[in-house]
PDB file of C-alpha atoms in Angstrom:
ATOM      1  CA  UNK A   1      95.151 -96.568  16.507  1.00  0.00           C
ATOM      2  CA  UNK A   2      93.863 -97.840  19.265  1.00  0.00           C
ATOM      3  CA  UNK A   3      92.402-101.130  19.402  1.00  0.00           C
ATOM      4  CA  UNK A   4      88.653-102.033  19.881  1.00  0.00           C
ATOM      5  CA  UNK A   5      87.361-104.460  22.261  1.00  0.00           C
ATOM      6  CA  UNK A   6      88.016-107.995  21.104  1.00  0.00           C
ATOM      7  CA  UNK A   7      85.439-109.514  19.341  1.00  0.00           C
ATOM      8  CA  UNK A   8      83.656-106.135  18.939  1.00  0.00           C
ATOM      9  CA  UNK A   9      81.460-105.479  16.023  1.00  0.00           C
ATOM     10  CA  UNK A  10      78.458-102.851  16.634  1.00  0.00           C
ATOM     11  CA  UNK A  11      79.597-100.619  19.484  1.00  0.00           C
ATOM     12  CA  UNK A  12      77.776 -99.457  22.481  1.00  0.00           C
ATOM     13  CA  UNK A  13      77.702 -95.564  22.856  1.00  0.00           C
ATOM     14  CA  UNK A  14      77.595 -93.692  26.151  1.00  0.00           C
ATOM     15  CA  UNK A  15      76.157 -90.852  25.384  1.00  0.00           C
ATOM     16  CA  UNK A  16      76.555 -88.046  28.386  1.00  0.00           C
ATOM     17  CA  UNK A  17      74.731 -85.039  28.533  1.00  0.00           C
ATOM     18  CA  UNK A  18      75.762 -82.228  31.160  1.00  0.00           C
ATOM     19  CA  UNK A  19      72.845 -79.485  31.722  1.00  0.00           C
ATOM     20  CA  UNK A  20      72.489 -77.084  34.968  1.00  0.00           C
ATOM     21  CA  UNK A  21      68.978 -75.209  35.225  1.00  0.00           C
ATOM     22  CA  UNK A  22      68.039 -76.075  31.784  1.00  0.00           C
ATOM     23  CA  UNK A  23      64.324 -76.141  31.901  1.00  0.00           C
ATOM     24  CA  UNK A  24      63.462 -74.669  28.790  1.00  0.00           C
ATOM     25  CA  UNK A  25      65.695 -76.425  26.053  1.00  0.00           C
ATOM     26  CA  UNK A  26      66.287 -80.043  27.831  1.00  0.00           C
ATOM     27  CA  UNK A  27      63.327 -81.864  26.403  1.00  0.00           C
ATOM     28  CA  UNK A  28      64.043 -81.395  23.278  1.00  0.00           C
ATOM     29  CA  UNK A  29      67.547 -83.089  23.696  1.00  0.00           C
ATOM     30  CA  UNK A  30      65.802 -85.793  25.178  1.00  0.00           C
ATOM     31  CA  UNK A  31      62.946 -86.371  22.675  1.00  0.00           C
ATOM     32  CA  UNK A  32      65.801 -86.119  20.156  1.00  0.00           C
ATOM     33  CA  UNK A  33      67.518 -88.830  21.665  1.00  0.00           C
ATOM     34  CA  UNK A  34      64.714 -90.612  22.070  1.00  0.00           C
ATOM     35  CA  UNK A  35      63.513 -90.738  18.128  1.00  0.00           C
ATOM     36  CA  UNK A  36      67.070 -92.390  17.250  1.00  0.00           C
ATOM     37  CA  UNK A  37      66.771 -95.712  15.906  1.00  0.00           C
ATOM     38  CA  UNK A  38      69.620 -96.826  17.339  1.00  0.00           C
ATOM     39  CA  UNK A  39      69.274 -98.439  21.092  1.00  0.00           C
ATOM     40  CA  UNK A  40      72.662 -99.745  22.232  1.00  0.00           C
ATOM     41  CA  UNK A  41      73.317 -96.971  24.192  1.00  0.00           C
ATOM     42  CA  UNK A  42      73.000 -95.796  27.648  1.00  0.00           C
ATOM     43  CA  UNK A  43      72.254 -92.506  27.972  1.00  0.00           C
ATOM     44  CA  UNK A  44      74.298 -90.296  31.240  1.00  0.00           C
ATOM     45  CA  UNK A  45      72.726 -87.199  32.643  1.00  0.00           C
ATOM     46  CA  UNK A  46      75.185 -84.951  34.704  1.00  0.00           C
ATOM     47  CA  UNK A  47      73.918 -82.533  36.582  1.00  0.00           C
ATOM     48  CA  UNK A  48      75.138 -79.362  38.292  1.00  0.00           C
ATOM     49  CA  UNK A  49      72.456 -79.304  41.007  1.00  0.00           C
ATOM     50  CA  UNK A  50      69.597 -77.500  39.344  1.00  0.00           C
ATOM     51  CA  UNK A  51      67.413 -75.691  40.907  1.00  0.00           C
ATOM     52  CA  UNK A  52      64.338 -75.339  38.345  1.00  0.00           C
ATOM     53  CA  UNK A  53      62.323 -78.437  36.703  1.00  0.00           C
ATOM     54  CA  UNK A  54      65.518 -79.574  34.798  1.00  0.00           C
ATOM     55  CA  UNK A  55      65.472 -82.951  36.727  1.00  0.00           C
ATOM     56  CA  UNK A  56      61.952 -83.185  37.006  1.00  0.00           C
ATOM     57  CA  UNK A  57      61.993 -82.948  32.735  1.00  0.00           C
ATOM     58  CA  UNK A  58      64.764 -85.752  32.999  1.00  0.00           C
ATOM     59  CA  UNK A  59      62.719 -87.747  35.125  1.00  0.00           C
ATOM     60  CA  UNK A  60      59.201 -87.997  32.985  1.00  0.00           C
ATOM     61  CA  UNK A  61      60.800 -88.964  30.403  1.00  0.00           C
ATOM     62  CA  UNK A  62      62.694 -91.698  31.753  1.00  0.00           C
ATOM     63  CA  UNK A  63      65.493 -94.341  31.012  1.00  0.00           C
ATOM     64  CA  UNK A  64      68.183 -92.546  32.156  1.00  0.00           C
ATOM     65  CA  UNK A  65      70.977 -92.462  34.486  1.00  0.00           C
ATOM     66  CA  UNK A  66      70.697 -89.001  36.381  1.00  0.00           C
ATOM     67  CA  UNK A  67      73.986 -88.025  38.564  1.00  0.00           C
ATOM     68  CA  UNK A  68      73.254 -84.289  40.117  1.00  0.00           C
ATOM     69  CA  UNK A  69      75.507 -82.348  42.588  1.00  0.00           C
ATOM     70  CA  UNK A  70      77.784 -79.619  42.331  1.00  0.00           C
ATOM     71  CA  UNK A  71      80.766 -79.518  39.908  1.00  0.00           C
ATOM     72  CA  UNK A  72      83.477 -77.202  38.832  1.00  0.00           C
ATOM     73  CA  UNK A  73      82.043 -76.067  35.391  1.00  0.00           C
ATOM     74  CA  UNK A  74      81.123 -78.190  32.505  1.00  0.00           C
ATOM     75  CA  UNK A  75      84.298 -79.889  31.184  1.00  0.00           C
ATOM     76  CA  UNK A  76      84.455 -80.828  35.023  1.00  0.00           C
ATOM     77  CA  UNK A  77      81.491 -82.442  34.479  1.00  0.00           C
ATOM     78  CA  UNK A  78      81.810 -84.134  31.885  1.00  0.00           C
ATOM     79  CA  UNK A  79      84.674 -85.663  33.250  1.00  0.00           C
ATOM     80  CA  UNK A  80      82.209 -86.914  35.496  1.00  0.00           C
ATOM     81  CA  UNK A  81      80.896 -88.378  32.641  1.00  0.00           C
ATOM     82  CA  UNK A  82      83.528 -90.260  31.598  1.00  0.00           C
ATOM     83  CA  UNK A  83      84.776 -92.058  34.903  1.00  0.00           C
ATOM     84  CA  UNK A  84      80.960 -92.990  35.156  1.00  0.00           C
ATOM     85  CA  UNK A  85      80.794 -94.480  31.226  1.00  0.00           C
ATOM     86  CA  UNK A  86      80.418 -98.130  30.469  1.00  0.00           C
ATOM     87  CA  UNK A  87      80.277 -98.151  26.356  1.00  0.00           C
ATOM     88  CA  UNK A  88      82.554 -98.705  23.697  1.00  0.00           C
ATOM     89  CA  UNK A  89      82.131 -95.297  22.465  1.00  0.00           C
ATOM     90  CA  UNK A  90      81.704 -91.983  24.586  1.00  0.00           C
ATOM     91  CA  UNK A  91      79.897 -88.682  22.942  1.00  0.00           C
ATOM     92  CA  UNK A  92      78.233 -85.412  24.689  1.00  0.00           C
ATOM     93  CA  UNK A  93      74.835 -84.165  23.968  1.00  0.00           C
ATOM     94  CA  UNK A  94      74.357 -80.840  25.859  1.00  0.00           C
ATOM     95  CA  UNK A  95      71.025 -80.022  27.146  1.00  0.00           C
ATOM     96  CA  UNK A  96      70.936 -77.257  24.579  1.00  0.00           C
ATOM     97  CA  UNK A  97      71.665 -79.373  21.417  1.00  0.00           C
ATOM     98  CA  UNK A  98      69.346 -81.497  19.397  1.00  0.00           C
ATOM     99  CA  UNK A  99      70.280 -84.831  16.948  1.00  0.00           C
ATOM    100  CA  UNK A 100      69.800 -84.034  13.184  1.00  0.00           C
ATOM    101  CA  UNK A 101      67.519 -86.880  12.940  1.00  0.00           C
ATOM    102  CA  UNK A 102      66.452 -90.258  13.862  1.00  0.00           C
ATOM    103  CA  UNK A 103      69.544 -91.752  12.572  1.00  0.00           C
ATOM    104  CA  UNK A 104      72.399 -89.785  14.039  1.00  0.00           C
ATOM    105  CA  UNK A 105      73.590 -92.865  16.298  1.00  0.00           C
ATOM    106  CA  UNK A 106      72.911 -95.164  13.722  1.00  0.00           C
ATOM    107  CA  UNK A 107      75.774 -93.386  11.469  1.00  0.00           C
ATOM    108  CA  UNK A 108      77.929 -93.410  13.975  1.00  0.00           C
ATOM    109  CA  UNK A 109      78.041 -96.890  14.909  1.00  0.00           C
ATOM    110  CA  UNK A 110      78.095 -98.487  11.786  1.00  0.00           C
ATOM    111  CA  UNK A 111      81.246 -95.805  11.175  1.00  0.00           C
ATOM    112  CA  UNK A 112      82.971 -96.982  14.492  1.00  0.00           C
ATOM    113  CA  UNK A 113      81.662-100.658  13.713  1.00  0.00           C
ATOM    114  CA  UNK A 114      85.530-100.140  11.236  1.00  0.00           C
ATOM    115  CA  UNK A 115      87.790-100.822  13.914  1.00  0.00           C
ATOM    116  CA  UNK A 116      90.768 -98.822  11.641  1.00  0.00           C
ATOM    117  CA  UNK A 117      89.051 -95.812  13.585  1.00  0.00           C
ATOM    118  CA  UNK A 118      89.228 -94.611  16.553  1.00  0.00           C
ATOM    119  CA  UNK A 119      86.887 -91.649  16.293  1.00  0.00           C
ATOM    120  CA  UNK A 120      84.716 -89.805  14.139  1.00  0.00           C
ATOM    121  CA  UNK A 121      82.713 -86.551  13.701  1.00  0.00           C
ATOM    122  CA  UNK A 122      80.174 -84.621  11.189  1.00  0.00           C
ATOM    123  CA  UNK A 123      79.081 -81.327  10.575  1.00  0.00           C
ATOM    124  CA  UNK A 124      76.608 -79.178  12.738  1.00  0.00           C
ATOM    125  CA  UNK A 125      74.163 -76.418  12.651  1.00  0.00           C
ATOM    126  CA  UNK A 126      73.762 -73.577  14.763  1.00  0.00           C
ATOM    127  CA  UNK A 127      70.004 -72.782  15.007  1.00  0.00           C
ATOM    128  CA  UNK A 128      68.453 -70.142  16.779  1.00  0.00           C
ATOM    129  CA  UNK A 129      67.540 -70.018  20.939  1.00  0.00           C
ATOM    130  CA  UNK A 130      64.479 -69.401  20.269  1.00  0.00           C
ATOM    131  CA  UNK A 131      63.303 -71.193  17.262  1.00  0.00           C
ATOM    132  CA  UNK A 132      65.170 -74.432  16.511  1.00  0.00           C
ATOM    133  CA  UNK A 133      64.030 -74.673  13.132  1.00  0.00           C
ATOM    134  CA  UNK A 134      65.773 -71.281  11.853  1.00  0.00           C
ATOM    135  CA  UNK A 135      69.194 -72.227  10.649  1.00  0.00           C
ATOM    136  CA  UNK A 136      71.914 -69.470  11.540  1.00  0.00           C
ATOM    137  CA  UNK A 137      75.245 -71.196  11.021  1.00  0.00           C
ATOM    138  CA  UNK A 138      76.291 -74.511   8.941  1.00  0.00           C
ATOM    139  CA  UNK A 139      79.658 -75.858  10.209  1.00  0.00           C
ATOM    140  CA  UNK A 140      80.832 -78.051   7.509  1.00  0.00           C
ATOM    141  CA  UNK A 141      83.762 -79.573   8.468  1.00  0.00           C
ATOM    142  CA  UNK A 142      86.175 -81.728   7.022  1.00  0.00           C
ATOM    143  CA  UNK A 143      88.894 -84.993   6.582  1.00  0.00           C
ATOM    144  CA  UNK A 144      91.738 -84.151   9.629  1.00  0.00           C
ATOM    145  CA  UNK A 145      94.996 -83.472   8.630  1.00  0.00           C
ATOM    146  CA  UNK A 146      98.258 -83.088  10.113  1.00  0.00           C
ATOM    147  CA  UNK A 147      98.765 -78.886  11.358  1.00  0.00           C
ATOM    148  CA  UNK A 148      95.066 -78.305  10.695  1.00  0.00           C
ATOM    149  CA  UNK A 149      94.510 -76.842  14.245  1.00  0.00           C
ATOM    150  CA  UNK A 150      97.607 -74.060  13.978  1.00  0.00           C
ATOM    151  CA  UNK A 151      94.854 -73.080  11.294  1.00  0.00           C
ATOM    152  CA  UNK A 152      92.094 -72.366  13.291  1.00  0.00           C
ATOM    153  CA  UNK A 153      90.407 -76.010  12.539  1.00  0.00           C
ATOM    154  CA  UNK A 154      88.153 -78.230  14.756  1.00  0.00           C
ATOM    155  CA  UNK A 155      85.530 -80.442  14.354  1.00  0.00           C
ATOM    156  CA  UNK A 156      82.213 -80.054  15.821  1.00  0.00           C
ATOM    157  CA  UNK A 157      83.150 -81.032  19.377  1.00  0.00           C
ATOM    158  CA  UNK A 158      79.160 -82.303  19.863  1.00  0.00           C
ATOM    159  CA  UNK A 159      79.856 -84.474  16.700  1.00  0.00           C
ATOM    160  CA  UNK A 160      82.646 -85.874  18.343  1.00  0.00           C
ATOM    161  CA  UNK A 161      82.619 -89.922  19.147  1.00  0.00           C
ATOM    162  CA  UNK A 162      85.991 -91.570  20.521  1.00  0.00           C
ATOM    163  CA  UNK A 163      86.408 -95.071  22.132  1.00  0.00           C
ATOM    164  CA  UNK A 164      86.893 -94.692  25.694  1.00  0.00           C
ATOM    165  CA  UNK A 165      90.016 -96.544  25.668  1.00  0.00           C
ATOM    166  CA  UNK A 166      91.024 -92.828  24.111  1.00  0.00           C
ATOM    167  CA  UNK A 167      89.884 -91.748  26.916  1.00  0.00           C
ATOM    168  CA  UNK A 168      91.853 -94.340  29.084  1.00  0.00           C
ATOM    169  CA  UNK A 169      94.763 -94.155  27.273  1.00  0.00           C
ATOM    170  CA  UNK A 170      95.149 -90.046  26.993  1.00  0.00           C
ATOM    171  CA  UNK A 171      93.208 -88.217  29.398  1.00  0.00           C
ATOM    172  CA  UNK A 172      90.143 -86.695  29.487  1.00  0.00           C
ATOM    173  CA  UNK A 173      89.629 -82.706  29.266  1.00  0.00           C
ATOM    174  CA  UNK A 174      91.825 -80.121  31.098  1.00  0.00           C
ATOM    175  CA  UNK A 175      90.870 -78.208  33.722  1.00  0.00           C
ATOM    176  CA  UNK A 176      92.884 -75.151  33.299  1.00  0.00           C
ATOM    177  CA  UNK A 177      91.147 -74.552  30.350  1.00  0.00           C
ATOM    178  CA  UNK A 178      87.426 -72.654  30.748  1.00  0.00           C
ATOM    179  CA  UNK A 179      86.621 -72.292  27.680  1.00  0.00           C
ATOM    180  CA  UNK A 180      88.607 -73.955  25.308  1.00  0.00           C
ATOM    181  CA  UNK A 181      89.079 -77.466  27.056  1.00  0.00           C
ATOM    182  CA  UNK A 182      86.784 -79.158  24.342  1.00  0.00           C
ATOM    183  CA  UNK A 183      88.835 -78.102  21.709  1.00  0.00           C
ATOM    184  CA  UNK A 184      92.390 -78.986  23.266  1.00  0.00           C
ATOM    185  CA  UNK A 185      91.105 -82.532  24.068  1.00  0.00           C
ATOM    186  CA  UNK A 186      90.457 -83.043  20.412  1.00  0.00           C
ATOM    187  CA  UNK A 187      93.816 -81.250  19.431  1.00  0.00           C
ATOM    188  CA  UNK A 188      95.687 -83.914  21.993  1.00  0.00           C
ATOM    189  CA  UNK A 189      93.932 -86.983  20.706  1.00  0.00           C
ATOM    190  CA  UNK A 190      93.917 -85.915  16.789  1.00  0.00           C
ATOM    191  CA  UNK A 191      97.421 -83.661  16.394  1.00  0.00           C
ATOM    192  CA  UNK A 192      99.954 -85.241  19.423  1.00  0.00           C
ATOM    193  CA  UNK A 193      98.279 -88.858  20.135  1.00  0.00           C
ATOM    194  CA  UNK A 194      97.527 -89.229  16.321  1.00  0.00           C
ATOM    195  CA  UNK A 195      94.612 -91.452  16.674  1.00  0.00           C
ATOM    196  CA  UNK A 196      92.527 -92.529  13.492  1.00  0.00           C
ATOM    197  CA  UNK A 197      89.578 -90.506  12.460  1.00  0.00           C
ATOM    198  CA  UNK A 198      86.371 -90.499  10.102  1.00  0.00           C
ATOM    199  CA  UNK A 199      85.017 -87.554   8.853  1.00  0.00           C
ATOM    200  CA  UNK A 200      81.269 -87.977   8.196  1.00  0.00           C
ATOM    201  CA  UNK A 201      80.028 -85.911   5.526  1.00  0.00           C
ATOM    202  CA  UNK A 202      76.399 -85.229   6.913  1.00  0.00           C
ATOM    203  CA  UNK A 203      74.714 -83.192   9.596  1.00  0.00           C
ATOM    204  CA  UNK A 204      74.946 -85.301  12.492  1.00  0.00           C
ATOM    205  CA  UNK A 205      73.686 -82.361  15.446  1.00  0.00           C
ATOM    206  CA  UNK A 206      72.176 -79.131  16.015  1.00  0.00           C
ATOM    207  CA  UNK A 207      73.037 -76.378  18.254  1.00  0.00           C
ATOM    208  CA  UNK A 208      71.326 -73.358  20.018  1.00  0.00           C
ATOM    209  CA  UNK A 209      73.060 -70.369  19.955  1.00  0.00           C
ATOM    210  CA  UNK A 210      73.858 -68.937  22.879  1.00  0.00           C
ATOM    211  CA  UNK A 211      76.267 -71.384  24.775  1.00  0.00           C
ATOM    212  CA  UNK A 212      79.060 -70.277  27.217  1.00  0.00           C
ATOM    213  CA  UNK A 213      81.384 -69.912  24.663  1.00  0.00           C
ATOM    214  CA  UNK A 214      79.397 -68.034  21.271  1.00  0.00           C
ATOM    215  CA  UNK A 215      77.135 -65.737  23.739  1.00  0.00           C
ATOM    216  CA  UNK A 216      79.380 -63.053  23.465  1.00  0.00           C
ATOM    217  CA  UNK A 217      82.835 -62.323  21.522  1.00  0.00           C
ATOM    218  CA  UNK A 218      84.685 -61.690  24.585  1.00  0.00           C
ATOM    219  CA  UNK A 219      84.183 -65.481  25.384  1.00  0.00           C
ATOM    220  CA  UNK A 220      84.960 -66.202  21.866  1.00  0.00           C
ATOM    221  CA  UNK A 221      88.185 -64.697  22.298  1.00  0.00           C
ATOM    222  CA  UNK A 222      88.932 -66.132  25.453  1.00  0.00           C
ATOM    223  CA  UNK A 223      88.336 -69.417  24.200  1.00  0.00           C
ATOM    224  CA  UNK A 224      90.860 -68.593  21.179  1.00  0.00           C
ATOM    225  CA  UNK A 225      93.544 -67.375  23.518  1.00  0.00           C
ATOM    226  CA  UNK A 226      93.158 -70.823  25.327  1.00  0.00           C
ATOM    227  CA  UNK A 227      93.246 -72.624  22.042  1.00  0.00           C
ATOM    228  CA  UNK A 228      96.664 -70.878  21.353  1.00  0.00           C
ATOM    229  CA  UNK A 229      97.823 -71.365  24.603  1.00  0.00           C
ATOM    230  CA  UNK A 230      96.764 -74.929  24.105  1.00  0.00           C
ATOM    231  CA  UNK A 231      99.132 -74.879  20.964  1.00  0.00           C
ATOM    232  CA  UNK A 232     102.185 -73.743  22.471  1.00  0.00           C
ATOM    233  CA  UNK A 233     102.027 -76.324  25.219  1.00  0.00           C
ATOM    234  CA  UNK A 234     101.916 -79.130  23.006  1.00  0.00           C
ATOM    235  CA  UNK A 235     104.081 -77.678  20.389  1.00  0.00           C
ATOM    236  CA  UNK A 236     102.601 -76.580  18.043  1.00  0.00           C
ATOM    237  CA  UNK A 237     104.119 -73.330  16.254  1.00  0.00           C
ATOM    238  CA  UNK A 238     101.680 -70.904  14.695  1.00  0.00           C
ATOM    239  CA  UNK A 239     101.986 -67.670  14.112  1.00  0.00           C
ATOM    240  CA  UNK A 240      98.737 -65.187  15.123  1.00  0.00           C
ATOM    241  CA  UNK A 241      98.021 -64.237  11.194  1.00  0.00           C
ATOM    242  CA  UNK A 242      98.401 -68.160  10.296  1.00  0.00           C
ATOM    243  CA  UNK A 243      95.823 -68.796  12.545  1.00  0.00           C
ATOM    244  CA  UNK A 244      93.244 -66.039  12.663  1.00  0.00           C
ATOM    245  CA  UNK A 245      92.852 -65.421   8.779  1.00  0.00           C
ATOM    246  CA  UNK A 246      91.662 -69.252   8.089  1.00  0.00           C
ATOM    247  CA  UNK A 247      89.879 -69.204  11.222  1.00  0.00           C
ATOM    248  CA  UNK A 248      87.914 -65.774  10.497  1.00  0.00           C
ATOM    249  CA  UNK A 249      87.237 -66.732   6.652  1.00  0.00           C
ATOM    250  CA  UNK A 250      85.676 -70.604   7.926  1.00  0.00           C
ATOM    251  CA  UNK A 251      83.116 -68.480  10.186  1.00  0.00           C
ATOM    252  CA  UNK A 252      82.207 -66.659   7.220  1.00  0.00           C
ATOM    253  CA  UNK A 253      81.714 -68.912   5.157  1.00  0.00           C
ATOM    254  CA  UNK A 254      79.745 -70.868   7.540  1.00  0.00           C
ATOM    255  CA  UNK A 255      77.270 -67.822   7.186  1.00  0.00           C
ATOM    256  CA  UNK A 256      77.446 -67.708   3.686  1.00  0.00           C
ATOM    257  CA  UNK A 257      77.009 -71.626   3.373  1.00  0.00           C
ATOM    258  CA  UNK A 258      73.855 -70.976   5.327  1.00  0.00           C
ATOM    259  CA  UNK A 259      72.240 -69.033   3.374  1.00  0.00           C
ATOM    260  CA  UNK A 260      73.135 -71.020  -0.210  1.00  0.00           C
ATOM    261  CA  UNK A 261      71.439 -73.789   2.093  1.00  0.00           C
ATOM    262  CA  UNK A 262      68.465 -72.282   2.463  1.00  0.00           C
ATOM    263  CA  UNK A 263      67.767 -71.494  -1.619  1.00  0.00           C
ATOM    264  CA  UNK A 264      68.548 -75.249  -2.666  1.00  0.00           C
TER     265      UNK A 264
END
């Protein structure tokens, strides 16, 4: 575990969001971030050095800290992020993804307020590009334990809050890694550095379809060969059916849970 701040009780969140040329989803992130009812936080935008109305967006709406130039991707950036982040606790909101509701921050404060914890995550829903109110995918995830990633398990990386001693202490996210970086931070902090977690049982974040790594399955298998790759370097023995069959039966059932969803 790794300690909080002395004398810490409700923790400030930085909460970075990284966006390039996002015009057409970004203002929803913001009004969504806006709405939450929780206010300690400061709120990071990193940008790639868009060329549309993405900062323009960012700028009506205000209270923010805008950084914009080039970087090398989007774990690059939100590295960026992090070396820029004064709070207690760090978290990503891209500029395509939306908070559940008005109480999303709320939740996770009051979880990370338990200083036995040094992160915690929830469960997310993919919702369509287009319409943000059709549900396509419910990612319900679950406690951590021990070997879950040489199953194919992650949390929700957008559901993801660590302190940012973490951070301090283990690294931020890896370069070599394109795709997959997200996941591979999470599997250093949870599986090697064995830091504390909370799972929260609620949908804490939705998110479009259509990101770099879901718009097409030869990214989605590009970011699995980087998550095995990932594996191997820290360890971790798996063997290709150990990890595909659980992996391949979650997504379906992420589909499936999605539609039982929808008829309660």
């Amino acid at each position: 575990m790794i300690a909080a701040p002395v004398g810490a009780s409700r923790p400030r969140i930085t909460l970075i969001t990284v966006c390039w040329n996002a015009e057409r989803t970004i203002a929803s992130t913001l009004a969504s971030v806006d709405a939450q009812s929780f206010r300690d936080f400061e709120h990071l935008i990193i940008d790639g050095g868009s060329t549309d109305a993405t900062l323009s967006i960012v700028a009506a709406a205000g209270s923010r800290t805008v950084f914009s130039g080039p970087d090398k991707g989007i774990y690059d950036a939100m590295n960026k992020g992090i070396a820029r982040a004064s709070g207690d606790i760090i978290g990503f909101l891209n500029a395509d993804d939306m908070f559940a509701g008005e109480l999303t921050l709320e939740t996770i404060a009051k979880a990370l307020e338990r200083e036995e914890f040094d992160c915690c995550y929830g469960d997310l829903i993919y919702v369509s590009q287009h319409d943000p109110t059709r549900q396509v995918r419910y990612w319900k995830s679950s406690t951590f334990k021990i070997g879950t990633f040489r199953r194919g398990w992650s949390p929700p990386h957008p559901t993801f809050y660590v302190r940012r001693a973490v951070f301090e202490k283990y690294g931020g996210f890896d370069l070599r890694y394109s795709l997959g970086a997200d996941i591979e931070l999470m599997m250093r902090f949870l599986e090697k550095a064995r830091i504390t977690s909370l799972y929260i049982p609620r949908v804490l974040v939705k998110m479009r379809l259509g990101g770099a790594t879901n718009k097409n399955f030869s990214n989605i298998l590009r970011q699995n060969t980087e998550v095995l790759q990932a594996l191997a370097v820290h360890g971790l023995k798996v063997s290709s059916v150990g990890f595909w069959v659980p992996k391949l039966l979650n997504r379906l059932q992420q589909f499936l849970r999605k539609k039982q969803e929808n008829r309660d």
